[in-house]
JSON list of C-alpha atoms in Angstrom, two decimals:
[
{"chain": "A", "resi": 1, "resn": "MET", "atom": "CA", "xyz": [126.03, 91.34, 119.06]},
{"chain": "A", "resi": 2, "resn": "PRO", "atom": "CA", "xyz": [128.72, 93.17, 117.04]},
{"chain": "A", "resi": 3, "resn": "TRP", "atom": "CA", "xyz": [127.18, 96.59, 116.49]},
{"chain": "A", "resi": 4, "resn": "TRP", "atom": "CA", "xyz": [129.44, 97.40, 113.55]},
{"chain": "A", "resi": 5, "resn": "ASN", "atom": "CA", "xyz": [127.77, 94.58, 111.61]},
{"chain": "A", "resi": 6, "resn": "CYS", "atom": "CA", "xyz": [124.27, 94.59, 113.13]},
{"chain": "A", "resi": 7, "resn": "ILE", "atom": "CA", "xyz": [121.14, 95.61, 111.24]},
{"chain": "A", "resi": 8, "resn": "LEU", "atom": "CA", "xyz": [117.89, 96.36, 113.07]},
{"chain": "A", "resi": 9, "resn": "VAL", "atom": "CA", "xyz": [114.92, 95.58, 110.83]},
{"chain": "A", "resi": 10, "resn": "VAL", "atom": "CA", "xyz": [111.58, 97.10, 111.85]},
{"chain": "A", "resi": 11, "resn": "ASP", "atom": "CA", "xyz": [108.49, 95.87, 109.99]},
{"chain": "A", "resi": 12, "resn": "ASN", "atom": "CA", "xyz": [105.05, 94.67, 111.05]},
{"chain": "A", "resi": 13, "resn": "ASP", "atom": "CA", "xyz": [105.01, 91.97, 108.34]},
{"chain": "A", "resi": 14, "resn": "LEU", "atom": "CA", "xyz": [106.42, 88.80, 109.91]},
{"chain": "A", "resi": 15, "resn": "ASP", "atom": "CA", "xyz": [107.10, 87.16, 106.53]},
{"chain": "A", "resi": 16, "resn": "LEU", "atom": "CA", "xyz": [109.14, 90.17, 105.39]},
{"chain": "A", "resi": 17, "resn": "LEU", "atom": "CA", "xyz": [111.06, 90.22, 108.68]},
{"chain": "A", "resi": 18, "resn": "ARG", "atom": "CA", "xyz": [112.01, 86.59, 108.19]},
{"chain": "A", "resi": 19, "resn": "ALA", "atom": "CA", "xyz": [113.03, 87.19, 104.58]},
{"chain": "A", "resi": 20, "resn": "TYR", "atom": "CA", "xyz": [115.19, 90.21, 105.48]},
{"chain": "A", "resi": 21, "resn": "LYS", "atom": "CA", "xyz": [116.77, 88.29, 108.36]},
{"chain": "A", "resi": 22, "resn": "GLU", "atom": "CA", "xyz": [117.64, 85.32, 106.17]},
{"chain": "A", "resi": 23, "resn": "ALA", "atom": "CA", "xyz": [119.09, 87.44, 103.36]},
{"chain": "A", "resi": 24, "resn": "LEU", "atom": "CA", "xyz": [121.12, 89.65, 105.68]},
{"chain": "A", "resi": 25, "resn": "GLU", "atom": "CA", "xyz": [122.45, 86.74, 107.75]},
{"chain": "A", "resi": 26, "resn": "LEU", "atom": "CA", "xyz": [123.47, 84.89, 104.58]},
{"chain": "A", "resi": 27, "resn": "ASP", "atom": "CA", "xyz": [125.42, 88.03, 103.67]},
{"chain": "A", "resi": 28, "resn": "GLY", "atom": "CA", "xyz": [127.25, 87.81, 107.02]},
{"chain": "A", "resi": 29, "resn": "HIS", "atom": "CA", "xyz": [125.34, 90.32, 109.13]},
{"chain": "A", "resi": 30, "resn": "GLU", "atom": "CA", "xyz": [123.90, 90.08, 112.61]},
{"chain": "A", "resi": 31, "resn": "VAL", "atom": "CA", "xyz": [120.20, 90.93, 112.55]},
{"chain": "A", "resi": 32, "resn": "ALA", "atom": "CA", "xyz": [117.84, 92.17, 115.24]},
{"chain": "A", "resi": 33, "resn": "LEU", "atom": "CA", "xyz": [114.11, 92.24, 114.50]},
{"chain": "A", "resi": 34, "resn": "ALA", "atom": "CA", "xyz": [111.28, 94.42, 115.76]},
{"chain": "A", "resi": 35, "resn": "ARG", "atom": "CA", "xyz": [107.62, 94.10, 114.81]},
{"chain": "A", "resi": 36, "resn": "ASN", "atom": "CA", "xyz": [106.90, 97.79, 115.37]},
{"chain": "A", "resi": 37, "resn": "GLY", "atom": "CA", "xyz": [108.44, 101.09, 116.35]},
{"chain": "A", "resi": 38, "resn": "PHE", "atom": "CA", "xyz": [107.73, 100.61, 120.05]},
{"chain": "A", "resi": 39, "resn": "GLU", "atom": "CA", "xyz": [109.64, 97.33, 120.09]},
{"chain": "A", "resi": 40, "resn": "ALA", "atom": "CA", "xyz": [112.51, 98.88, 118.13]},
{"chain": "A", "resi": 41, "resn": "LEU", "atom": "CA", "xyz": [112.79, 101.77, 120.59]},
{"chain": "A", "resi": 42, "resn": "ARG", "atom": "CA", "xyz": [112.74, 99.32, 123.51]},
{"chain": "A", "resi": 43, "resn": "LEU", "atom": "CA", "xyz": [115.65, 97.37, 121.99]},
{"chain": "A", "resi": 44, "resn": "LEU", "atom": "CA", "xyz": [117.58, 100.57, 121.34]},
{"chain": "A", "resi": 45, "resn": "ARG", "atom": "CA", "xyz": [116.96, 101.92, 124.82]},
{"chain": "A", "resi": 46, "resn": "GLN", "atom": "CA", "xyz": [118.18, 98.58, 126.24]},
{"chain": "A", "resi": 47, "resn": "GLY", "atom": "CA", "xyz": [121.53, 99.19, 124.55]},
{"chain": "A", "resi": 48, "resn": "LEU", "atom": "CA", "xyz": [121.28, 97.80, 121.02]},
{"chain": "A", "resi": 49, "resn": "ARG", "atom": "CA", "xyz": [123.34, 100.02, 118.71]},
{"chain": "A", "resi": 50, "resn": "PRO", "atom": "CA", "xyz": [122.99, 98.72, 115.17]},
{"chain": "A", "resi": 51, "resn": "ALA", "atom": "CA", "xyz": [125.07, 99.99, 112.29]},
{"chain": "A", "resi": 52, "resn": "LEU", "atom": "CA", "xyz": [121.80, 100.62, 110.43]},
{"chain": "A", "resi": 53, "resn": "ILE", "atom": "CA", "xyz": [118.05, 100.56, 110.94]},
{"chain": "A", "resi": 54, "resn": "LEU", "atom": "CA", "xyz": [115.82, 99.34, 108.11]},
{"chain": "A", "resi": 55, "resn": "LEU", "atom": "CA", "xyz": [112.46, 100.94, 108.95]},
{"chain": "A", "resi": 56, "resn": "ASP", "atom": "CA", "xyz": [109.07, 100.21, 107.41]},
{"chain": "A", "resi": 57, "resn": "LEU", "atom": "CA", "xyz": [107.25, 103.42, 106.52]},
{"chain": "A", "resi": 58, "resn": "MET", "atom": "CA", "xyz": [103.70, 102.41, 107.43]},
{"chain": "A", "resi": 59, "resn": "MET", "atom": "CA", "xyz": [103.16, 100.39, 110.60]},
{"chain": "A", "resi": 60, "resn": "PRO", "atom": "CA", "xyz": [100.24, 100.33, 112.99]},
{"chain": "A", "resi": 61, "resn": "GLY", "atom": "CA", "xyz": [100.77, 102.02, 116.33]},
{"chain": "A", "resi": 62, "resn": "MET", "atom": "CA", "xyz": [103.99, 103.86, 115.50]},
{"chain": "A", "resi": 63, "resn": "ASN", "atom": "CA", "xyz": [104.77, 104.72, 111.90]},
{"chain": "A", "resi": 64, "resn": "ALA", "atom": "CA", "xyz": [108.16, 105.82, 110.60]},
{"chain": "A", "resi": 65, "resn": "TRP", "atom": "CA", "xyz": [107.53, 109.52, 111.35]},
{"chain": "A", "resi": 66, "resn": "SER", "atom": "CA", "xyz": [106.68, 108.81, 115.00]},
{"chain": "A", "resi": 67, "resn": "PHE", "atom": "CA", "xyz": [109.66, 106.49, 115.36]},
{"chain": "A", "resi": 68, "resn": "ARG", "atom": "CA", "xyz": [112.04, 109.04, 113.85]},
{"chain": "A", "resi": 69, "resn": "LEU", "atom": "CA", "xyz": [110.75, 111.80, 116.11]},
{"chain": "A", "resi": 70, "resn": "ARG", "atom": "CA", "xyz": [111.53, 109.69, 119.17]},
{"chain": "A", "resi": 71, "resn": "GLN", "atom": "CA", "xyz": [114.85, 108.48, 117.76]},
{"chain": "A", "resi": 72, "resn": "LEU", "atom": "CA", "xyz": [116.04, 112.01, 117.00]},
{"chain": "A", "resi": 73, "resn": "GLU", "atom": "CA", "xyz": [114.98, 113.26, 120.45]},
{"chain": "A", "resi": 74, "resn": "ASP", "atom": "CA", "xyz": [117.37, 110.79, 122.09]},
{"chain": "A", "resi": 75, "resn": "PRO", "atom": "CA", "xyz": [121.02, 111.88, 121.68]},
{"chain": "A", "resi": 76, "resn": "ALA", "atom": "CA", "xyz": [122.20, 108.28, 122.14]},
{"chain": "A", "resi": 77, "resn": "LEU", "atom": "CA", "xyz": [120.06, 107.12, 119.18]},
{"chain": "A", "resi": 78, "resn": "ALA", "atom": "CA", "xyz": [119.95, 110.13, 116.88]},
{"chain": "A", "resi": 79, "resn": "SER", "atom": "CA", "xyz": [123.10, 109.29, 114.91]},
{"chain": "A", "resi": 80, "resn": "ILE", "atom": "CA", "xyz": [122.05, 105.74, 113.95]},
{"chain": "A", "resi": 81, "resn": "PRO", "atom": "CA", "xyz": [121.50, 105.71, 110.16]},
{"chain": "A", "resi": 82, "resn": "VAL", "atom": "CA", "xyz": [118.03, 104.79, 108.88]},
{"chain": "A", "resi": 83, "resn": "ILE", "atom": "CA", "xyz": [116.84, 103.53, 105.52]},
{"chain": "A", "resi": 84, "resn": "VAL", "atom": "CA", "xyz": [113.07, 103.55, 105.06]},
{"chain": "A", "resi": 85, "resn": "LEU", "atom": "CA", "xyz": [111.32, 100.69, 103.28]},
{"chain": "A", "resi": 86, "resn": "TYR", "atom": "CA", "xyz": [108.06, 101.69, 101.61]},
{"chain": "A", "resi": 87, "resn": "ALA", "atom": "CA", "xyz": [105.35, 100.03, 99.55]},
{"chain": "A", "resi": 88, "resn": "GLN", "atom": "CA", "xyz": [103.33, 103.17, 98.97]},
{"chain": "A", "resi": 89, "resn": "ASP", "atom": "CA", "xyz": [104.92, 106.55, 98.35]},
{"chain": "A", "resi": 90, "resn": "ALA", "atom": "CA", "xyz": [103.61, 109.09, 100.87]},
{"chain": "A", "resi": 91, "resn": "GLY", "atom": "CA", "xyz": [104.73, 112.04, 98.77]},
{"chain": "A", "resi": 92, "resn": "ALA", "atom": "CA", "xyz": [108.14, 113.63, 98.42]},
{"chain": "A", "resi": 93, "resn": "ARG", "atom": "CA", "xyz": [107.59, 116.26, 101.09]},
{"chain": "A", "resi": 94, "resn": "ALA", "atom": "CA", "xyz": [106.35, 113.81, 103.70]},
{"chain": "A", "resi": 95, "resn": "MET", "atom": "CA", "xyz": [109.10, 111.31, 102.89]},
{"chain": "A", "resi": 96, "resn": "ASN", "atom": "CA", "xyz": [111.82, 113.96, 103.00]},
{"chain": "A", "resi": 97, "resn": "ALA", "atom": "CA", "xyz": [110.52, 115.14, 106.38]},
{"chain": "A", "resi": 98, "resn": "LEU", "atom": "CA", "xyz": [111.79, 111.85, 107.81]},
{"chain": "A", "resi": 99, "resn": "GLY", "atom": "CA", "xyz": [115.38, 113.04, 107.42]},
{"chain": "A", "resi": 100, "resn": "VAL", "atom": "CA", "xyz": [116.65, 109.53, 106.77]},
{"chain": "A", "resi": 101, "resn": "ASP", "atom": "CA", "xyz": [119.70, 108.25, 104.92]},
{"chain": "A", "resi": 102, "resn": "GLY", "atom": "CA", "xyz": [117.80, 106.52, 102.13]},
{"chain": "A", "resi": 103, "resn": "PHE", "atom": "CA", "xyz": [114.66, 104.90, 100.78]},
{"chain": "A", "resi": 104, "resn": "LEU", "atom": "CA", "xyz": [114.05, 101.47, 99.26]},
{"chain": "A", "resi": 105, "resn": "GLU", "atom": "CA", "xyz": [110.80, 100.60, 97.52]},
{"chain": "A", "resi": 106, "resn": "LYS", "atom": "CA", "xyz": [109.13, 97.29, 98.38]},
{"chain": "A", "resi": 107, "resn": "PRO", "atom": "CA", "xyz": [109.42, 94.66, 97.19]},
{"chain": "A", "resi": 108, "resn": "VAL", "atom": "CA", "xyz": [113.12, 95.30, 97.63]},
{"chain": "A", "resi": 109, "resn": "ASP", "atom": "CA", "xyz": [115.45, 93.58, 95.19]},
{"chain": "A", "resi": 110, "resn": "LEU", "atom": "CA", "xyz": [117.95, 91.51, 97.19]},
{"chain": "A", "resi": 111, "resn": "ASP", "atom": "CA", "xyz": [121.00, 92.98, 95.45]},
{"chain": "A", "resi": 112, "resn": "VAL", "atom": "CA", "xyz": [119.70, 96.51, 96.01]},
{"chain": "A", "resi": 113, "resn": "LEU", "atom": "CA", "xyz": [119.08, 95.77, 99.70]},
{"chain": "A", "resi": 114, "resn": "LEU", "atom": "CA", "xyz": [122.53, 94.28, 100.25]},
{"chain": "A", "resi": 115, "resn": "GLY", "atom": "CA", "xyz": [124.15, 97.13, 98.34]},
{"chain": "A", "resi": 116, "resn": "ALA", "atom": "CA", "xyz": [122.38, 99.71, 100.48]},
{"chain": "A", "resi": 117, "resn": "VAL", "atom": "CA", "xyz": [123.34, 97.93, 103.70]},
{"chain": "A", "resi": 118, "resn": "ALA", "atom": "CA", "xyz": [126.98, 97.56, 102.63]},
{"chain": "A", "resi": 119, "resn": "ALA", "atom": "CA", "xyz": [127.54, 101.30, 102.88]},
{"chain": "A", "resi": 120, "resn": "TYR", "atom": "CA", "xyz": [126.90, 101.17, 106.65]},
{"chain": "A", "resi": 121, "resn": "VAL", "atom": "CA", "xyz": [128.60, 97.99, 107.83]},
{"chain": "A", "resi": 122, "resn": "ARG", "atom": "CA", "xyz": [132.05, 96.50, 107.73]},
{"chain": "A", "resi": 123, "resn": "PRO", "atom": "CA", "xyz": [132.70, 93.75, 105.18]},
{"chain": "A", "resi": 124, "resn": "ALA", "atom": "CA", "xyz": [131.98, 90.20, 106.35]},
{"chain": "A", "resi": 125, "resn": "GLY", "atom": "CA", "xyz": [135.08, 88.65, 107.89]},
{"chain": "A", "resi": 126, "resn": "SER", "atom": "CA", "xyz": [136.56, 91.99, 108.89]},
{"chain": "A", "resi": 127, "resn": "SER", "atom": "CA", "xyz": [138.33, 91.60, 112.21]},
{"chain": "A", "resi": 128, "resn": "ALA", "atom": "CA", "xyz": [138.86, 95.28, 112.84]},
{"chain": "A", "resi": 129, "resn": "HIS", "atom": "CA", "xyz": [136.22, 97.11, 114.82]},
{"chain": "A", "resi": 130, "resn": "PRO", "atom": "CA", "xyz": [135.52, 100.78, 114.21]},
{"chain": "A", "resi": 131, "resn": "PRO", "atom": "CA", "xyz": [136.49, 103.27, 116.89]},
{"chain": "A", "resi": 132, "resn": "GLN", "atom": "CA", "xyz": [133.93, 103.49, 119.70]}
]
């Protein structure tokens, strides 16, 4: 999977995962899916290095704060950008404590989603790979 164009989407809602996958693939991106933070960490620890992680704020088992704590503790994963998707605002202080690159409120407008993702990936059809 070309990491420079890969998006890891982490959400416990299967319908939303499918919708994000379809929209992102139609825009030319590779997409990896995880139903929770544990699954996302497993994929990352197995070598997946996406250009961006789209992370649901509230998930059972491992919410965004727990995921970020583990991500930031691992030097190999800490630099991967994260945008949090949220349906319910948890408060500015709690949200800012995540230390992420951005926030998108659900339901996410497709153009807003694709615009946010575009800042982290190479344009579709680009043959050049970023330096490793």
